[in-house]
Backbone as JSON, one array per atom type, in Angstrom:
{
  "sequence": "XXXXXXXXXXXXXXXXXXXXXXXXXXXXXXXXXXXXXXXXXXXXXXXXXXXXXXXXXXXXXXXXXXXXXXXXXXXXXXXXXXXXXXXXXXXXXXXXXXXXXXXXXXXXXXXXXXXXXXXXXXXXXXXXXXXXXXXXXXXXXXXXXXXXXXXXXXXXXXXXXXXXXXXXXXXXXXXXXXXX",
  "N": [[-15.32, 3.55, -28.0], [-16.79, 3.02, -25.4], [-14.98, 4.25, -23.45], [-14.63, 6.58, -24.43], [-17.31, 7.38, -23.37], [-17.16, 6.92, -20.81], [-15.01, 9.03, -19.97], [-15.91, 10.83, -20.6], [-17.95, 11.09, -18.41], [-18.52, 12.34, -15.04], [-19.4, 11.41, -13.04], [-19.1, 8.82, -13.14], [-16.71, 8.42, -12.77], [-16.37, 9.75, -10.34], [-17.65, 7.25, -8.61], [-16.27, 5.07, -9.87], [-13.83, 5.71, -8.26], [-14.64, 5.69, -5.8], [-15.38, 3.37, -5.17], [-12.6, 2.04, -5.85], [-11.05, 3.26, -3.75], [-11.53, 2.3, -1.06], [-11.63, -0.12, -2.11], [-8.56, -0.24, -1.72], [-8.07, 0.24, 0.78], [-8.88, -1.31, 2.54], [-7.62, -3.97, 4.31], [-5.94, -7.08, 2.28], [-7.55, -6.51, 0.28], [-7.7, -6.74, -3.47], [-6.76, -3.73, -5.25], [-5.32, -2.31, -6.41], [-5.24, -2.66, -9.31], [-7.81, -1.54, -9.69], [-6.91, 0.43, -9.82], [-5.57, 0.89, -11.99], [-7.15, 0.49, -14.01], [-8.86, 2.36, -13.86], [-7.21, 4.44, -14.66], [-6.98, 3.76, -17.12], [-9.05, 4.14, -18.73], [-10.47, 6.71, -17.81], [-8.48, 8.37, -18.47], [-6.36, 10.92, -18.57], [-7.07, 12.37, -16.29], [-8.51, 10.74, -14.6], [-5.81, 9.52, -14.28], [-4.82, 11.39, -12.12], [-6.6, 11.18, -10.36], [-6.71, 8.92, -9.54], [-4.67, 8.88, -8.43], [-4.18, 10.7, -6.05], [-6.42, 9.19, -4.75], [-5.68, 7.24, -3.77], [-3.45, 8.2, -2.28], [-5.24, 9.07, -0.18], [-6.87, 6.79, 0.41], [-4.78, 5.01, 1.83], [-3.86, 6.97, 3.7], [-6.15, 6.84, 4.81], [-6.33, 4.13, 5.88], [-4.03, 3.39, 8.03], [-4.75, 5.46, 9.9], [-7.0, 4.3, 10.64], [-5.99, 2.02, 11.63], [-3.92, 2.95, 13.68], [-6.06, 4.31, 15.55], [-6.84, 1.94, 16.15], [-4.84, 0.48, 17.18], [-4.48, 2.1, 19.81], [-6.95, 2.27, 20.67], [-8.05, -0.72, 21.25], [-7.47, -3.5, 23.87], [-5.71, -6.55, 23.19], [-7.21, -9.26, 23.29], [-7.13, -11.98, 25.85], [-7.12, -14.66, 24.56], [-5.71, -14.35, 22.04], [-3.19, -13.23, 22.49], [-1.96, -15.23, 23.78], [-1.25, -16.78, 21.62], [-0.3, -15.04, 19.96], [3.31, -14.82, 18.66], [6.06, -14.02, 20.94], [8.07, -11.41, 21.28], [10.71, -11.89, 21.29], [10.89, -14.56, 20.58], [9.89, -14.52, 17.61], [12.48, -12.65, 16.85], [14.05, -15.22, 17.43], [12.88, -16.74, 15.63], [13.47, -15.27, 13.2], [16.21, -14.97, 13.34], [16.84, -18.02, 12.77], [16.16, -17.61, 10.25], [15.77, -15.9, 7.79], [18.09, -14.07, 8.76], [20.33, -15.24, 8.65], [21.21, -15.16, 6.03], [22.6, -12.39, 3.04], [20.3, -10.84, 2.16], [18.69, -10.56, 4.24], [20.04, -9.84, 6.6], [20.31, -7.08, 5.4], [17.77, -6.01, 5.37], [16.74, -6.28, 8.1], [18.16, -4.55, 9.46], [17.74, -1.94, 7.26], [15.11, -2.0, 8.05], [14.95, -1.33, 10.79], [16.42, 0.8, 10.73], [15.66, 2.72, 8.56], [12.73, 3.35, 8.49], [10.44, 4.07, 7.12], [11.5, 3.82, 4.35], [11.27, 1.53, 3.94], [8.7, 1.03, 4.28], [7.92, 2.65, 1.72], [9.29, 0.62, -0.04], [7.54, -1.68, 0.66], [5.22, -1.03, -0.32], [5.41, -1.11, -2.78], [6.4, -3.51, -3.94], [5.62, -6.36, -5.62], [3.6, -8.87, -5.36], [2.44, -7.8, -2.76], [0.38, -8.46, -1.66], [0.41, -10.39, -0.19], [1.11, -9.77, 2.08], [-0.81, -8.74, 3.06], [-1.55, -6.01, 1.41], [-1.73, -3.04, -0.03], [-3.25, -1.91, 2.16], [-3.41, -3.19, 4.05], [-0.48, -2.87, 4.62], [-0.27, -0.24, 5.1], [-2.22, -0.44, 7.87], [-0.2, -2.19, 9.59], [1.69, 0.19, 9.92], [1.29, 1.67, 11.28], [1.1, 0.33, 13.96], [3.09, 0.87, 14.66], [5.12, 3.2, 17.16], [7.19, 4.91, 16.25], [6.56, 5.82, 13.58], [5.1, 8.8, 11.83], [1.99, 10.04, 10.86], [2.41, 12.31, 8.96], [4.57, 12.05, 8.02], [4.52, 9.36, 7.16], [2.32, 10.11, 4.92], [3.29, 11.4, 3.31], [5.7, 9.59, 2.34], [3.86, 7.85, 0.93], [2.33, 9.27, -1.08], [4.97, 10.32, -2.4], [5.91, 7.01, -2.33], [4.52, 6.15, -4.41], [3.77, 7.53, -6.73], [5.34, 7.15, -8.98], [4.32, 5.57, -10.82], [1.68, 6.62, -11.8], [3.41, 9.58, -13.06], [5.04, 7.97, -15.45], [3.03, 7.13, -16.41], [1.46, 9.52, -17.68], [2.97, 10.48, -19.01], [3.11, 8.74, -21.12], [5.01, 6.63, -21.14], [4.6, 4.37, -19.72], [1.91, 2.12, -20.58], [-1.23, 1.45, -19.86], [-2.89, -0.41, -20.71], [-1.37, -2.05, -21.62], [-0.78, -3.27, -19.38], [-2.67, -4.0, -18.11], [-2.54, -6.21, -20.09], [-4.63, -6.01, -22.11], [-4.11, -4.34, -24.54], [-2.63, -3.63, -27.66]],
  "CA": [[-16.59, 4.21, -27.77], [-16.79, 2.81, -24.44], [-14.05, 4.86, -23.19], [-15.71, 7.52, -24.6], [-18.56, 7.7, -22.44], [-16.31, 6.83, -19.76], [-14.14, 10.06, -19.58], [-16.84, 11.6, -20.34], [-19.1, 10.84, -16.69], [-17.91, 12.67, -13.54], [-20.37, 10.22, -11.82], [-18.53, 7.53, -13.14], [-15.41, 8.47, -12.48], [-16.91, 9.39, -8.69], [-18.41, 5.91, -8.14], [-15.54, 4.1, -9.56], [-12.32, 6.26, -7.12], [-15.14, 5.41, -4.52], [-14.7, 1.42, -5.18], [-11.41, 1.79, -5.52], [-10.77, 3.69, -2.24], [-12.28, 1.16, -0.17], [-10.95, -1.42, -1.86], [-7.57, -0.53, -1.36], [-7.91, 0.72, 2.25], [-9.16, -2.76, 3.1], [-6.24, -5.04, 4.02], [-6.09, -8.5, 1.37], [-8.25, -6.82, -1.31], [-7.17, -5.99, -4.6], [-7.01, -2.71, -5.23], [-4.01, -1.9, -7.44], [-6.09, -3.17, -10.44], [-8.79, -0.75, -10.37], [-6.45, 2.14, -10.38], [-4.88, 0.85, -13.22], [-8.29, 0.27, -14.75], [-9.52, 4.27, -13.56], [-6.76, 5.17, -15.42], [-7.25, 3.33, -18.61], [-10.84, 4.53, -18.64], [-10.83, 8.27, -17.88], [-7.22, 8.82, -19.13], [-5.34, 11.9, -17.08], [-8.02, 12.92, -15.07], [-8.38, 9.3, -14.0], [-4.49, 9.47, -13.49], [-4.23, 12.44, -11.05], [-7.73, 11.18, -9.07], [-6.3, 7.67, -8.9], [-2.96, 8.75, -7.54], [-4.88, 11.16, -4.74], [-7.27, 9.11, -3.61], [-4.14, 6.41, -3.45], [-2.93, 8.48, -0.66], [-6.19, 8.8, 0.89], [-7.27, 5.58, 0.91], [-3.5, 4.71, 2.68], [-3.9, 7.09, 4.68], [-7.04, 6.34, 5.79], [-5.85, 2.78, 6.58], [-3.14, 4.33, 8.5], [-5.98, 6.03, 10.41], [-7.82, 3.01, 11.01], [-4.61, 1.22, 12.63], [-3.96, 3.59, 14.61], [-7.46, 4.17, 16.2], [-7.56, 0.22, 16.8], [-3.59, 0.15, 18.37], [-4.87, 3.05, 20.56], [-8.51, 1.81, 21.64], [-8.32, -1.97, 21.86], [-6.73, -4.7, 24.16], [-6.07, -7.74, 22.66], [-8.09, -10.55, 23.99], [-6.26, -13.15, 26.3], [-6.61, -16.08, 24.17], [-5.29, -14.04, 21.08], [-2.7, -13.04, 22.88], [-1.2, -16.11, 24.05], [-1.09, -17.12, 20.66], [1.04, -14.26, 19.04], [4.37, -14.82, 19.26], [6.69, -13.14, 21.76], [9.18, -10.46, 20.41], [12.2, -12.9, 21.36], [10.6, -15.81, 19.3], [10.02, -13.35, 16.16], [13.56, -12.75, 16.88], [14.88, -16.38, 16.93], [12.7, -17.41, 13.72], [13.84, -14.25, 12.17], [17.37, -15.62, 13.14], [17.29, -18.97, 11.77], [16.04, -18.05, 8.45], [16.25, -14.92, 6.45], [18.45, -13.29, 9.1], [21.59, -15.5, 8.03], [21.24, -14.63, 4.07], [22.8, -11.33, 3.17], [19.61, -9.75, 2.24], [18.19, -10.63, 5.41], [20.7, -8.56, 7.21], [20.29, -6.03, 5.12], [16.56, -6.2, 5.28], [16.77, -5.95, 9.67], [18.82, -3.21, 9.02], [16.74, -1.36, 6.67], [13.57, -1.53, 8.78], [15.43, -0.3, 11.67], [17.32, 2.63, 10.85], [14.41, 3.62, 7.57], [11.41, 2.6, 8.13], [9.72, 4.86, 5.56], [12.13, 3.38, 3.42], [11.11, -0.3, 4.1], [7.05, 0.99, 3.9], [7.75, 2.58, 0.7], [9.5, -0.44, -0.65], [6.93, -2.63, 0.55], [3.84, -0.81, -1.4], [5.98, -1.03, -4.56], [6.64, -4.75, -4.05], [5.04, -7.09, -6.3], [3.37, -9.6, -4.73], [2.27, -7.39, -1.82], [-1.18, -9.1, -1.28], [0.51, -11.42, 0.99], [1.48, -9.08, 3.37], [-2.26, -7.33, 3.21], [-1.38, -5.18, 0.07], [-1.54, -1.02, 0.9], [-4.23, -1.62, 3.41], [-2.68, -3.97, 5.52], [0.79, -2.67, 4.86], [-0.37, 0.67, 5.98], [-2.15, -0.57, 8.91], [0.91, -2.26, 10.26], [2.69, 0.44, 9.87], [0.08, 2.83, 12.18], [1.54, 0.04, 15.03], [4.67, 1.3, 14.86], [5.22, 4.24, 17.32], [8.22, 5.36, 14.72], [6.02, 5.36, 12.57], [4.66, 9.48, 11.97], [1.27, 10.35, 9.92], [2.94, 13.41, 7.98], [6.21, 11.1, 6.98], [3.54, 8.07, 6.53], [1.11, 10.32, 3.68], [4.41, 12.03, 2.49], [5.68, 8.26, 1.89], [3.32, 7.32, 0.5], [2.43, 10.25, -2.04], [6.38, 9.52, -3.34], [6.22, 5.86, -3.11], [2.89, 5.67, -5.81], [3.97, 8.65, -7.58], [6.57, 6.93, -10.44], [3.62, 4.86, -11.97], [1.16, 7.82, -12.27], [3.76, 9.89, -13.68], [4.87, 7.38, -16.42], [1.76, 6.54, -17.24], [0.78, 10.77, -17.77], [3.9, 10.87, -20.17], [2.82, 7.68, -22.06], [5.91, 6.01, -20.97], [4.28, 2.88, -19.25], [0.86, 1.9, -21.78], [-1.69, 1.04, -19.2], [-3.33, -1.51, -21.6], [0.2, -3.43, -21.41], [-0.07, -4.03, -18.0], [-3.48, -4.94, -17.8], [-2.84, -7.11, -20.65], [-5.63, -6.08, -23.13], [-3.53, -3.57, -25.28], [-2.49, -4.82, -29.08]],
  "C": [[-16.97, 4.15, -26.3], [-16.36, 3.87, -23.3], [-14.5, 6.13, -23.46], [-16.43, 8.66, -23.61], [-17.64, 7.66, -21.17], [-15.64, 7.98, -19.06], [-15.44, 10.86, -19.99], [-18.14, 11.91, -18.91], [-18.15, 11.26, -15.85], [-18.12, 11.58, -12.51], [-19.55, 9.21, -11.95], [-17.33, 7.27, -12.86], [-15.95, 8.45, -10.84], [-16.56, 8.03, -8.1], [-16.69, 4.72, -8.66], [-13.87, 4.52, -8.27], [-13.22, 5.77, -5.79], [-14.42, 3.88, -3.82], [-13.44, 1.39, -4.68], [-10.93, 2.14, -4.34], [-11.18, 2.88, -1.25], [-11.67, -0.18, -0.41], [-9.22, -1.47, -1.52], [-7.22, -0.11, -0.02], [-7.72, -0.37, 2.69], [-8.06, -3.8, 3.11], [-6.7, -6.58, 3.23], [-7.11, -8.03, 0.61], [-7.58, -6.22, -2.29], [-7.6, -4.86, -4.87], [-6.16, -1.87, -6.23], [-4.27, -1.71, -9.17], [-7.06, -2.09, -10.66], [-7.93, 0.34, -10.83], [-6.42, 2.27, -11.55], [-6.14, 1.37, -14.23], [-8.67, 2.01, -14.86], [-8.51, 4.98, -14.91], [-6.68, 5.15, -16.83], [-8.68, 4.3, -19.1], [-11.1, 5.54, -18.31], [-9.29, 8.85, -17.96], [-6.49, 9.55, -18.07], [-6.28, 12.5, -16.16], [-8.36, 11.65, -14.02], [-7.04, 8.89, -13.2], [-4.52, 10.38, -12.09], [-5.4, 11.82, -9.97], [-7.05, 10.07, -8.97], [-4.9, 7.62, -7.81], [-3.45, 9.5, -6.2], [-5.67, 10.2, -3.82], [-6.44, 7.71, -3.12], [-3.65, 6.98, -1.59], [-3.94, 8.89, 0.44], [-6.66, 7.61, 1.63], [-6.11, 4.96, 2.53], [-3.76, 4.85, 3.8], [-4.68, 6.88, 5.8], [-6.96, 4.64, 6.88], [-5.36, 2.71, 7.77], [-3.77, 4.73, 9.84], [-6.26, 5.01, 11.33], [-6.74, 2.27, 12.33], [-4.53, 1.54, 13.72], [-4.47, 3.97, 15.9], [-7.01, 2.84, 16.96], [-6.11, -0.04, 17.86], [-4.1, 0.88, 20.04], [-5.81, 2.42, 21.64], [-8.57, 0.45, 22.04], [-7.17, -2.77, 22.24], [-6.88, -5.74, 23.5], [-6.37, -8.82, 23.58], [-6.94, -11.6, 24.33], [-5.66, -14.03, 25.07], [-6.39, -16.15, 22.5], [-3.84, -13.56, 21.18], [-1.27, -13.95, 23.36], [-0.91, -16.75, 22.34], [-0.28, -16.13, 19.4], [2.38, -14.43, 19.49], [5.27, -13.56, 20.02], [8.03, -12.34, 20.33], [10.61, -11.09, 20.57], [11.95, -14.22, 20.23], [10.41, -15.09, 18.29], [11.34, -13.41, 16.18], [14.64, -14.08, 16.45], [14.44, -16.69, 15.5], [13.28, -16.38, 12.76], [15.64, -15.05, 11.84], [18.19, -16.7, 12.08], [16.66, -19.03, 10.49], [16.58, -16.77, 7.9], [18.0, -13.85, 7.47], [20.04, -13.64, 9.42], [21.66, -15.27, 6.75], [21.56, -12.91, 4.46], [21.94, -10.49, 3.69], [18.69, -9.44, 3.41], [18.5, -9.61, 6.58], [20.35, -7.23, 6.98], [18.83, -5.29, 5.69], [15.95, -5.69, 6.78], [17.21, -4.96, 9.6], [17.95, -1.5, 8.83], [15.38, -0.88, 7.75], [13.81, -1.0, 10.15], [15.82, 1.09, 11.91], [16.3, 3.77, 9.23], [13.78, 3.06, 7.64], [10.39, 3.34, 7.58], [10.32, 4.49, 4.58], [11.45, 2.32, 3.31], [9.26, 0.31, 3.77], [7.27, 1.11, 2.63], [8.09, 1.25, -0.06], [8.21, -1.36, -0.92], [6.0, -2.41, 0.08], [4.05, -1.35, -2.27], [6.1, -2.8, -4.72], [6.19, -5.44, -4.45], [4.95, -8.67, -5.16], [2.77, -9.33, -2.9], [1.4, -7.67, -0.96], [-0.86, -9.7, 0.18], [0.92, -10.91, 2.16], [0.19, -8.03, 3.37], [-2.1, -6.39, 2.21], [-1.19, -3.82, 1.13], [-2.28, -1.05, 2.33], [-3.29, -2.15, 4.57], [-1.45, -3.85, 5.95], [0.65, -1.54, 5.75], [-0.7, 0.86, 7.75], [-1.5, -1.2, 10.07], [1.59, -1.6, 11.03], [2.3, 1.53, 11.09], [0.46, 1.69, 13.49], [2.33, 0.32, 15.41], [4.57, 2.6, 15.93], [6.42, 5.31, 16.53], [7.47, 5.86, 13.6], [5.12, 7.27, 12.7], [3.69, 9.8, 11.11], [1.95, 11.32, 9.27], [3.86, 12.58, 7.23], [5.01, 9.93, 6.4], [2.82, 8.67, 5.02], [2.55, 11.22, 3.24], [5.32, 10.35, 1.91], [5.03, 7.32, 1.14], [2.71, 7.82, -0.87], [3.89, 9.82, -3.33], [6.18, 8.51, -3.69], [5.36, 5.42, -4.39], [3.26, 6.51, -6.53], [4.59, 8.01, -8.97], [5.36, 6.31, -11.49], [2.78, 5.46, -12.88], [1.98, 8.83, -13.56], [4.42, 9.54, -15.17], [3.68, 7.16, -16.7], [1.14, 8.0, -18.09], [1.74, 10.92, -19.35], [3.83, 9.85, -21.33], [3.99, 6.51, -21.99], [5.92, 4.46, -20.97], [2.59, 2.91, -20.06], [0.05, 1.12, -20.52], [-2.5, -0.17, -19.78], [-2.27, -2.65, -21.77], [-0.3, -4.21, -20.22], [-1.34, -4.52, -17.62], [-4.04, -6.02, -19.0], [-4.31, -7.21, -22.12], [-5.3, -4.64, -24.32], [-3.38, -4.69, -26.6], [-0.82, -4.71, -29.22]]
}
């Protein structure tokens, strides 16, 4: 009955793609969760707005990054405290960058790095690297890095869950655990 009323409100659909857009722009908040939720709760109309404003939010992140690489110096005594691109290098060395996938992994983010973004949306556990927001606005440091390939990357990489979920494939009540 709930549900109901639910797909039934434009407003409510509005107000919640709003939330959600914001919250997943924002690097370290959860945001992955409401979609799910949007989509439980106004069914396929919930699907197709959650997967759009997916690549808005991104891109807006994206945006954001960008702007801030552009317009601001970083402050001295933030500065001295990031590590140099040779020390990144050595710690990269002595840890992941003797294990295969490590190699592979340097590799990867060198020669695709639309590959390596998409991956890293899809990646469970993404929080810790800032989830979409913070992955995106990373990725807006990159000069490699092009808005058209970025919201075309990003469109694909979110796309598989939407579309299972439209065909009934993946049961959105599974995954947030309150299905029977």
């Amino acid at each position: 009955m709930i549900l109901e009323r639910a797909r039934a409100s434009p407003e409510l659909l509005a107000l919640a793609l709003l939330i959600y857009g914001l919250c997943l722009a924002i690097p370290f908040m959860p945001g992955v969760e409401l979609g799910w939720l949007i989509m439980l709760a106004f069914g396929r109309p919930g699907i197709v707005a959650a997967w759009l404003v997916t690549i808005v939010a991104l891109a807006c992140a994206f945006t954001i990054g960008r702007a801030a690489q552009r317009r601001f110096d970083i402050p001295p005594w933030l500065a001295r405290r990031i590590p140099s691109a040779g020390e990144l290098d050595d710690f990269y060395d002595r840890t992941l960058g003797r294990t295969r996938l490590g190699r592979w992994v340097g590799r990867a983010q060198g020669s695709f790095p639309y590959l390596t973004i998409a991956v890293l949306l899809n990646l469970p556990g993404n929080a810790i690297l800032g989830g979409g927001g913070g992955i995106s606005m990373a990725a807006a440091f990159s000069d490699r890095i092009r808005a058209p390939g970025f919201v075309l990357t990003c469109a694909l990489a979110t796309l598989p869950l939407p579309i299972l979920t439209w065909f009934g494939v993946i049961q959105v009540e599974q995954l947030l655990g309150i299905g029977g």
